[in-house]
Amino acid sequence: MENNDKKITIIDENGVEKEFLILFTYHSEEFEKDYVIFYEENNVEELYACSYKEESNQLENIESDEEYDELEKVIEEFQKTQEN
């Protein structure tokens, strides 16, 4: 896991650009994918997650409940480390 102070810009379905802060990135050996967990600067309570391909700089939706379950555990672990 890697903690970054980086921002990403996402263009929504209406063509509106939104800026988000990256909380951390994560590589899953099980799914052989990289993930980015991010949030809006004013709302750290609501996290978003997508898989991404660094070489193409593309975000992709998470495809399965198993991926969501793994990411939920990873996020919980990350939050525990931030509390200590």
PDB file of C-alpha atoms in Angstrom:
ATOM      1  CA  MET A   1       0.000   0.000   0.000  1.00  0.00           C
ATOM      2  CA  GLU A   2       1.182   3.440  -0.807  1.00  0.00           C
ATOM      3  CA  ASN A   3      -0.038   6.720   0.628  1.00  0.00           C
ATOM      4  CA  ASN A   4       0.068   9.604  -1.844  1.00  0.00           C
ATOM      5  CA  ASP A   5      -0.653  13.309  -1.684  1.00  0.00           C
ATOM      6  CA  LYS A   6      -1.666  13.236  -5.327  1.00  0.00           C
ATOM      7  CA  LYS A   7      -4.806  14.414  -7.002  1.00  0.00           C
ATOM      8  CA  ILE A   8      -6.742  12.910  -9.875  1.00  0.00           C
ATOM      9  CA  THR A   9      -9.265  14.548 -12.128  1.00  0.00           C
ATOM     10  CA  ILE A  10     -12.236  12.537 -13.315  1.00  0.00           C
ATOM     11  CA  ILE A  11     -14.635  13.633 -16.010  1.00  0.00           C
ATOM     12  CA  ASP A  12     -18.183  12.511 -15.220  1.00  0.00           C
ATOM     13  CA  GLU A  13     -20.854  11.402 -17.684  1.00  0.00           C
ATOM     14  CA  ASN A  14     -21.897  15.051 -18.201  1.00  0.00           C
ATOM     15  CA  GLY A  15     -18.369  16.145 -19.114  1.00  0.00           C
ATOM     16  CA  VAL A  16     -17.825  17.914 -15.777  1.00  0.00           C
ATOM     17  CA  GLU A  17     -14.326  17.632 -14.314  1.00  0.00           C
ATOM     18  CA  LYS A  18     -14.100  16.720 -10.630  1.00  0.00           C
ATOM     19  CA  GLU A  19     -10.918  16.691  -8.593  1.00  0.00           C
ATOM     20  CA  PHE A  20     -10.244  14.006  -5.993  1.00  0.00           C
ATOM     21  CA  LEU A  21      -7.418  13.280  -3.565  1.00  0.00           C
ATOM     22  CA  ILE A  22      -5.800   9.850  -3.655  1.00  0.00           C
ATOM     23  CA  LEU A  23      -5.891   8.193  -0.244  1.00  0.00           C
ATOM     24  CA  PHE A  24      -3.705   5.251  -1.306  1.00  0.00           C
ATOM     25  CA  THR A  25      -3.060   2.750  -4.059  1.00  0.00           C
ATOM     26  CA  TYR A  26      -3.110  -1.007  -3.719  1.00  0.00           C
ATOM     27  CA  HIS A  27      -2.059  -4.013  -5.784  1.00  0.00           C
ATOM     28  CA  SER A  28      -4.101  -7.213  -5.508  1.00  0.00           C
ATOM     29  CA  GLU A  29      -2.191 -10.413  -6.147  1.00  0.00           C
ATOM     30  CA  GLU A  30      -5.470 -12.346  -6.224  1.00  0.00           C
ATOM     31  CA  PHE A  31      -7.013 -10.265  -9.016  1.00  0.00           C
ATOM     32  CA  GLU A  32      -3.708  -9.154 -10.583  1.00  0.00           C
ATOM     33  CA  LYS A  33      -4.936  -5.551 -10.633  1.00  0.00           C
ATOM     34  CA  ASP A  34      -3.955  -2.197  -9.213  1.00  0.00           C
ATOM     35  CA  TYR A  35      -6.528  -0.095  -7.383  1.00  0.00           C
ATOM     36  CA  VAL A  36      -6.774   3.529  -6.378  1.00  0.00           C
ATOM     37  CA  ILE A  37      -8.826   4.629  -3.374  1.00  0.00           C
ATOM     38  CA  PHE A  38      -9.763   8.298  -3.472  1.00  0.00           C
ATOM     39  CA  TYR A  39     -12.107  10.917  -2.006  1.00  0.00           C
ATOM     40  CA  GLU A  40     -13.377  14.436  -2.496  1.00  0.00           C
ATOM     41  CA  GLU A  41     -11.350  16.942  -0.500  1.00  0.00           C
ATOM     42  CA  ASN A  42     -14.373  18.089   1.500  1.00  0.00           C
ATOM     43  CA  ASN A  43     -15.697  14.592   2.194  1.00  0.00           C
ATOM     44  CA  VAL A  44     -13.174  12.071   3.513  1.00  0.00           C
ATOM     45  CA  GLU A  45     -16.057   9.957   4.862  1.00  0.00           C
ATOM     46  CA  GLU A  46     -17.094   8.826   1.368  1.00  0.00           C
ATOM     47  CA  LEU A  47     -14.408   6.793  -0.375  1.00  0.00           C
ATOM     48  CA  TYR A  48     -14.313   5.697  -4.000  1.00  0.00           C
ATOM     49  CA  ALA A  49     -12.317   2.866  -5.523  1.00  0.00           C
ATOM     50  CA  CYS A  50     -11.466   1.876  -9.077  1.00  0.00           C
ATOM     51  CA  SER A  51      -8.997  -0.422 -10.695  1.00  0.00           C
ATOM     52  CA  TYR A  52      -6.505   1.300 -12.945  1.00  0.00           C
ATOM     53  CA  LYS A  53      -3.951   0.576 -15.590  1.00  0.00           C
ATOM     54  CA  GLU A  54      -0.945   2.818 -15.176  1.00  0.00           C
ATOM     55  CA  GLU A  55       0.300   2.324 -18.726  1.00  0.00           C
ATOM     56  CA  SER A  56      -2.970   3.599 -20.222  1.00  0.00           C
ATOM     57  CA  ASN A  57      -3.872   5.939 -17.342  1.00  0.00           C
ATOM     58  CA  GLN A  58      -7.424   4.532 -17.362  1.00  0.00           C
ATOM     59  CA  LEU A  59      -9.749   3.913 -14.420  1.00  0.00           C
ATOM     60  CA  GLU A  60     -12.104   0.952 -14.602  1.00  0.00           C
ATOM     61  CA  ASN A  61     -15.106  -0.045 -12.528  1.00  0.00           C
ATOM     62  CA  ILE A  62     -14.704  -2.836 -10.029  1.00  0.00           C
ATOM     63  CA  GLU A  63     -16.103  -5.987 -11.572  1.00  0.00           C
ATOM     64  CA  SER A  64     -17.094  -8.341  -8.777  1.00  0.00           C
ATOM     65  CA  ASP A  65     -18.341  -8.654  -5.220  1.00  0.00           C
ATOM     66  CA  GLU A  66     -15.115 -10.514  -4.405  1.00  0.00           C
ATOM     67  CA  GLU A  67     -13.084  -7.458  -5.433  1.00  0.00           C
ATOM     68  CA  TYR A  68     -15.310  -5.219  -3.274  1.00  0.00           C
ATOM     69  CA  ASP A  69     -14.869  -7.584  -0.319  1.00  0.00           C
ATOM     70  CA  GLU A  70     -11.077  -7.540  -0.655  1.00  0.00           C
ATOM     71  CA  LEU A  71     -10.981  -3.760  -1.014  1.00  0.00           C
ATOM     72  CA  GLU A  72     -13.187  -3.318   2.031  1.00  0.00           C
ATOM     73  CA  LYS A  73     -10.697  -5.338   4.108  1.00  0.00           C
ATOM     74  CA  VAL A  74      -7.751  -3.376   2.697  1.00  0.00           C
ATOM     75  CA  ILE A  75      -9.443  -0.053   3.483  1.00  0.00           C
ATOM     76  CA  GLU A  76     -10.197  -1.198   7.035  1.00  0.00           C
ATOM     77  CA  GLU A  77      -6.534  -2.190   7.477  1.00  0.00           C
ATOM     78  CA  PHE A  78      -5.403   1.173   6.151  1.00  0.00           C
ATOM     79  CA  GLN A  79      -7.724   3.035   8.515  1.00  0.00           C
ATOM     80  CA  LYS A  80      -6.414   1.036  11.499  1.00  0.00           C
ATOM     81  CA  THR A  81      -2.826   1.981  10.647  1.00  0.00           C
ATOM     82  CA  GLN A  82      -3.822   5.647  10.456  1.00  0.00           C
ATOM     83  CA  GLU A  83      -5.370   5.530  13.933  1.00  0.00           C
ATOM     84  CA  ASN A  84      -2.113   4.375  15.579  1.00  0.00           C
TER      85      ASN A  84
END
